[in-house]
Amino acid sequence: MTKAGYDAIIIKGSSENPVWLEITENGVRFHSAESLWGLDTYQTEDRVRQLVAEKNPNHPKAGVIVIGPAGENKVAFSVVENDYWRSAGRTGVGAVMGSKNIKAIAFWGSRKKDVADKKIVTEFARKIARRGKDDAGVKAYKNMGTPMLVKIMNEAGGFPTRYWQKGTYENWERISADALHEQCYVKPHACLKCFMACGRLSTVKEGRHAGLKIEGPEYETIYSFGGLCEIDSIEEIMYLNDICDRLGMDTISAGNLIAFTIEASRQQKIPLTIDYGYVDAIAKLLEDIAFRRGIGDILAKGIITAAKEWSMEDQAIHVKGLEPAGYDPRVLKGMGLAYGTSDRGACHLRATFYKPELSGMVDPDQIKGKAAIFTEWEDRLTLFDALIVCRFYRDLYQWEELATIIEGTTGLRLTKDDMRSIASSITNNTRRFNLREGLTSKDDHLPSRFHNEALESGKVITREQMSQLLKEYYQARRWNNKGIPLPE
Ligand code: SF4
């Protein structure tokens, strides 16, 4: 996108017929995508890149974002993908592209992004790279990637298992980072210019999926298929990961919905034979969701619809229609606040508060005073999003480093207070948007199962604890007791 000379694009309206867009420094071209419609994400990316290269042999490879069949069929949790395995994963952005009849967007060109002060940027990059060499967190991500969290979360007793009935999984070692590195050929893989290289390019060594190659699986996919659906094989999780990637579906929502369907089947709410660990039945159901066949059509509409349809609202685990990531809020109470208040539902990313709670920086059981600490994390990480900076640099980029990044790239000199005030206003405006669209403070609460059903350790997050967290959060954000931001 940068090489084409853009920071962002806005697409209004929709096309009557399927198209793909080619965006360059010379403008935007609309091409028919009739021949691409129905292709999976990998095939689409290859084909679009090839079409661009045929017409522009002297230009470097185009960057391409695509949707798969799930996005075409407007599945509520379909994704936009690039580089085969990288996904804009949550909340169904693939369905937005699908509703506009856009199958792919290719960017190419030779522009470079200008920065306000090259010296500051270069020196900063050197300094951070030097610091990164000795950083324990950087080393852990490079050596193990996000799958390292399987062991950590299981030991903490908050690894969501058997559709949120348990916080530990007896077969966790079969789906851990060690299992992945022993049973597959794994190479660290990095985004452009990143020295952390948390990605795992993994190829299955043996068995029915020998030769299967994906970038992953990430922790969240391992938790959703391994923990929630009790798939006790890293290779089989990779197989399901690959299916989701090809179809263009979010693995967190997919694993949650499948585990929910397993419960519906066990309770004889639906005429479907599926159970924990049934990999092939799960694989088939994923296809049925993407192509909206049978029960798959109900699941394609998302957790709220499926729960209503099967009279299982009291069992469905979601906030604002989004299923949580792999951190049980009965153990990590700050994650309960994150799931409750994150603007897009039970999302782990806006504040990534599992990090301070797991690393001992903050007591996971602390309630009083936690919202103020949480709000500062959320503000800092909101700026990460605004700057488009990877969250895994959260230990390396504190406020001071963010100030340097902003000064080097834009020329603005900002204090911590200035930055927090910008971040707050982003959060407040997003909140106003949500309120305008009909959400209320009632939607900031957690599913009652987290209050009523204890984990093996006996842990719950009580209603009173959640209410206290929310009360303090509203105060820290300067929202009234109904969760409405006061005028700034
Ligand atoms: S930029 Fe982030 S996601 Fe990409 S490889 Fe580096 S640490 Fe991983």
mmCIF file of C-alpha atoms in Angstrom, residues 265-424:
data_model
loop_
_atom_site.group_PDB
_atom_site.id
_atom_site.type_symbol
_atom_site.label_atom_id
_atom_site.label_comp_id
_atom_site.label_asym_id
_atom_site.label_seq_id
_atom_site.Cartn_x
_atom_site.Cartn_y
_atom_site.Cartn_z
ATOM 1 C CA SER A 265 -25.199 -32.100 19.534
ATOM 2 C CA ARG A 266 -24.459 -33.738 22.905
ATOM 3 C CA GLN A 267 -27.547 -32.110 24.408
ATOM 4 C CA GLN A 268 -29.583 -33.289 21.389
ATOM 5 C CA LYS A 269 -30.557 -29.779 20.386
ATOM 6 C CA ILE A 270 -29.553 -30.476 16.777
ATOM 7 C CA PRO A 271 -29.603 -33.593 14.574
ATOM 8 C CA LEU A 272 -25.842 -33.688 13.952
ATOM 9 C CA THR A 273 -23.274 -36.288 14.966
ATOM 10 C CA ILE A 274 -20.178 -34.458 16.121
ATOM 11 C CA ASP A 275 -18.161 -34.650 19.340
ATOM 12 C CA TYR A 276 -14.991 -33.432 21.028
ATOM 13 C CA GLY A 277 -11.971 -34.596 19.068
ATOM 14 C CA TYR A 278 -13.894 -35.565 15.880
ATOM 15 C CA VAL A 279 -11.512 -33.905 13.431
ATOM 16 C CA ASP A 280 -13.131 -35.004 10.189
ATOM 17 C CA ALA A 281 -16.629 -33.998 11.290
ATOM 18 C CA ILE A 282 -15.201 -30.618 12.321
ATOM 19 C CA ALA A 283 -13.447 -30.215 8.953
ATOM 20 C CA LYS A 284 -16.721 -30.921 7.155
ATOM 21 C CA LEU A 285 -18.624 -28.470 9.329
ATOM 22 C CA LEU A 286 -16.071 -25.734 8.537
ATOM 23 C CA GLU A 287 -16.763 -26.251 4.815
ATOM 24 C CA ASP A 288 -20.509 -26.226 5.480
ATOM 25 C CA ILE A 289 -20.178 -22.891 7.274
ATOM 26 C CA ALA A 290 -18.196 -21.288 4.441
ATOM 27 C CA PHE A 291 -20.673 -22.514 1.822
ATOM 28 C CA ARG A 292 -23.692 -22.013 4.112
ATOM 29 C CA ARG A 293 -24.965 -25.573 3.933
ATOM 30 C CA GLY A 294 -27.415 -27.001 6.513
ATOM 31 C CA ILE A 295 -26.397 -26.245 10.099
ATOM 32 C CA GLY A 296 -23.402 -24.407 8.648
ATOM 33 C CA ASP A 297 -25.781 -21.692 7.462
ATOM 34 C CA ILE A 298 -26.919 -21.019 11.023
ATOM 35 C CA LEU A 299 -23.339 -20.936 12.313
ATOM 36 C CA ALA A 300 -22.328 -18.604 9.469
ATOM 37 C CA LYS A 301 -24.586 -15.973 11.055
ATOM 38 C CA GLY A 302 -22.542 -16.043 14.266
ATOM 39 C CA ILE A 303 -22.872 -17.109 17.880
ATOM 40 C CA ILE A 304 -25.880 -14.937 18.836
ATOM 41 C CA THR A 305 -28.033 -16.377 16.040
ATOM 42 C CA ALA A 306 -26.953 -19.982 16.663
ATOM 43 C CA ALA A 307 -27.582 -19.656 20.414
ATOM 44 C CA LYS A 308 -31.082 -18.254 19.849
ATOM 45 C CA GLU A 309 -31.928 -20.862 17.222
ATOM 46 C CA TRP A 310 -30.946 -23.719 19.565
ATOM 47 C CA SER A 311 -32.260 -22.102 22.794
ATOM 48 C CA MET A 312 -28.773 -22.131 24.280
ATOM 49 C CA GLU A 313 -28.301 -18.436 25.047
ATOM 50 C CA ASP A 314 -27.338 -19.223 28.647
ATOM 51 C CA GLN A 315 -24.429 -21.388 27.435
ATOM 52 C CA ALA A 316 -23.029 -19.229 24.627
ATOM 53 C CA ILE A 317 -19.717 -17.577 25.458
ATOM 54 C CA HIS A 318 -19.368 -14.158 23.814
ATOM 55 C CA VAL A 319 -19.472 -10.429 24.478
ATOM 56 C CA LYS A 320 -21.224 -8.212 21.924
ATOM 57 C CA GLY A 321 -21.376 -11.250 19.620
ATOM 58 C CA LEU A 322 -17.596 -11.829 19.571
ATOM 59 C CA GLU A 323 -16.084 -14.941 21.102
ATOM 60 C CA PRO A 324 -13.141 -14.482 23.505
ATOM 61 C CA ALA A 325 -9.513 -15.375 22.871
ATOM 62 C CA GLY A 326 -7.689 -18.072 24.857
ATOM 63 C CA TYR A 327 -7.430 -16.443 28.299
ATOM 64 C CA ASP A 328 -10.065 -17.468 30.822
ATOM 65 C CA PRO A 329 -11.293 -14.389 32.721
ATOM 66 C CA ARG A 330 -12.047 -16.500 35.790
ATOM 67 C CA VAL A 331 -8.262 -16.721 36.170
ATOM 68 C CA LEU A 332 -7.092 -13.480 34.534
ATOM 69 C CA LYS A 333 -9.630 -11.029 35.924
ATOM 70 C CA GLY A 334 -8.227 -8.068 33.978
ATOM 71 C CA MET A 335 -8.987 -9.999 30.807
ATOM 72 C CA GLY A 336 -12.590 -10.061 32.033
ATOM 73 C CA LEU A 337 -12.536 -6.267 31.964
ATOM 74 C CA ALA A 338 -10.890 -6.359 28.524
ATOM 75 C CA TYR A 339 -13.525 -8.723 27.112
ATOM 76 C CA GLY A 340 -16.296 -6.643 28.636
ATOM 77 C CA THR A 341 -15.192 -3.226 27.457
ATOM 78 C CA SER A 342 -13.220 -3.784 24.265
ATOM 79 C CA ASP A 343 -14.990 -1.905 21.493
ATOM 80 C CA ARG A 344 -15.312 -4.949 19.256
ATOM 81 C CA GLY A 345 -16.458 -7.488 21.840
ATOM 82 C CA ALA A 346 -14.505 -10.134 23.746
ATOM 83 C CA CYS A 347 -11.224 -9.135 22.138
ATOM 84 C CA HIS A 348 -7.802 -9.718 23.690
ATOM 85 C CA LEU A 349 -5.917 -7.288 21.513
ATOM 86 C CA ARG A 350 -6.872 -3.758 22.417
ATOM 87 C CA ALA A 351 -5.022 -3.901 25.740
ATOM 88 C CA THR A 352 -3.296 -7.350 25.615
ATOM 89 C CA PHE A 353 -3.699 -7.343 29.385
ATOM 90 C CA TYR A 354 -2.890 -11.054 29.623
ATOM 91 C CA LYS A 355 0.770 -9.992 29.423
ATOM 92 C CA PRO A 356 1.016 -8.066 32.740
ATOM 93 C CA GLU A 357 -1.292 -10.563 34.468
ATOM 94 C CA LEU A 358 0.685 -13.614 33.362
ATOM 95 C CA SER A 359 4.125 -12.126 33.899
ATOM 96 C CA GLY A 360 3.495 -11.125 37.518
ATOM 97 C CA MET A 361 3.479 -7.383 36.848
ATOM 98 C CA VAL A 362 -0.127 -7.293 38.066
ATOM 99 C CA ASP A 363 -1.895 -9.786 40.362
ATOM 100 C CA PRO A 364 -4.474 -11.611 38.190
ATOM 101 C CA ASP A 365 -6.914 -11.713 41.137
ATOM 102 C CA GLN A 366 -6.603 -8.018 41.966
ATOM 103 C CA ILE A 367 -9.852 -6.110 41.467
ATOM 104 C CA LYS A 368 -9.533 -2.801 43.286
ATOM 105 C CA GLY A 369 -7.318 -0.344 41.449
ATOM 106 C CA LYS A 370 -6.895 -2.620 38.445
ATOM 107 C CA ALA A 371 -8.930 -0.506 36.015
ATOM 108 C CA ALA A 372 -6.484 2.408 36.293
ATOM 109 C CA ILE A 373 -3.530 0.160 35.367
ATOM 110 C CA PHE A 374 -5.613 -1.431 32.620
ATOM 111 C CA THR A 375 -6.580 1.950 31.162
ATOM 112 C CA GLU A 376 -2.944 2.997 30.851
ATOM 113 C CA TRP A 377 -2.150 -0.267 28.996
ATOM 114 C CA GLU A 378 -5.164 0.230 26.781
ATOM 115 C CA ASP A 379 -4.120 3.810 25.944
ATOM 116 C CA ARG A 380 -0.588 2.752 25.033
ATOM 117 C CA LEU A 381 -1.776 -0.164 22.910
ATOM 118 C CA THR A 382 -4.430 2.014 21.247
ATOM 119 C CA LEU A 383 -1.558 4.165 20.014
ATOM 120 C CA PHE A 384 0.149 0.997 18.736
ATOM 121 C CA ASP A 385 -2.962 0.466 16.611
ATOM 122 C CA ALA A 386 -3.066 4.068 15.440
ATOM 123 C CA LEU A 387 0.621 3.906 14.466
ATOM 124 C CA ILE A 388 0.249 0.362 13.060
ATOM 125 C CA VAL A 389 2.903 -1.135 15.313
ATOM 126 C CA CYS A 390 3.023 -4.828 16.224
ATOM 127 C CA ARG A 391 1.719 -5.556 19.746
ATOM 128 C CA PHE A 392 4.612 -7.899 20.501
ATOM 129 C CA TYR A 393 6.858 -4.827 20.766
ATOM 130 C CA ARG A 394 4.854 -3.754 23.825
ATOM 131 C CA ASP A 395 7.785 -4.319 26.220
ATOM 132 C CA LEU A 396 10.246 -2.463 24.002
ATOM 133 C CA TYR A 397 8.019 0.503 23.200
ATOM 134 C CA GLN A 398 7.040 2.291 26.375
ATOM 135 C CA TRP A 399 5.744 5.889 26.314
ATOM 136 C CA GLU A 400 9.196 7.339 25.738
ATOM 137 C CA GLU A 401 9.809 5.148 22.706
ATOM 138 C CA LEU A 402 6.363 5.958 21.310
ATOM 139 C CA ALA A 403 7.177 9.664 21.640
ATOM 140 C CA THR A 404 10.387 9.099 19.640
ATOM 141 C CA ILE A 405 8.542 7.142 16.931
ATOM 142 C CA ILE A 406 5.956 9.904 16.612
ATOM 143 C CA GLU A 407 8.569 12.641 16.530
ATOM 144 C CA GLY A 408 10.757 10.836 13.992
ATOM 145 C CA THR A 409 7.905 10.039 11.635
ATOM 146 C CA THR A 410 5.644 13.087 11.996
ATOM 147 C CA GLY A 411 7.736 15.818 13.625
ATOM 148 C CA LEU A 412 5.238 16.151 16.499
ATOM 149 C CA ARG A 413 6.729 16.341 19.970
ATOM 150 C CA LEU A 414 4.263 14.838 22.405
ATOM 151 C CA THR A 415 4.332 14.258 26.134
ATOM 152 C CA LYS A 416 2.877 11.164 27.767
ATOM 153 C CA ASP A 417 -0.189 13.230 28.727
ATOM 154 C CA ASP A 418 -0.635 14.365 25.123
ATOM 155 C CA MET A 419 -0.424 10.778 23.907
ATOM 156 C CA ARG A 420 -2.839 9.504 26.536
ATOM 157 C CA SER A 421 -5.266 12.236 25.654
ATOM 158 C CA ILE A 422 -5.123 11.234 21.934
ATOM 159 C CA ALA A 423 -5.609 7.571 22.841
ATOM 160 C CA SER A 424 -8.520 8.413 25.160
#
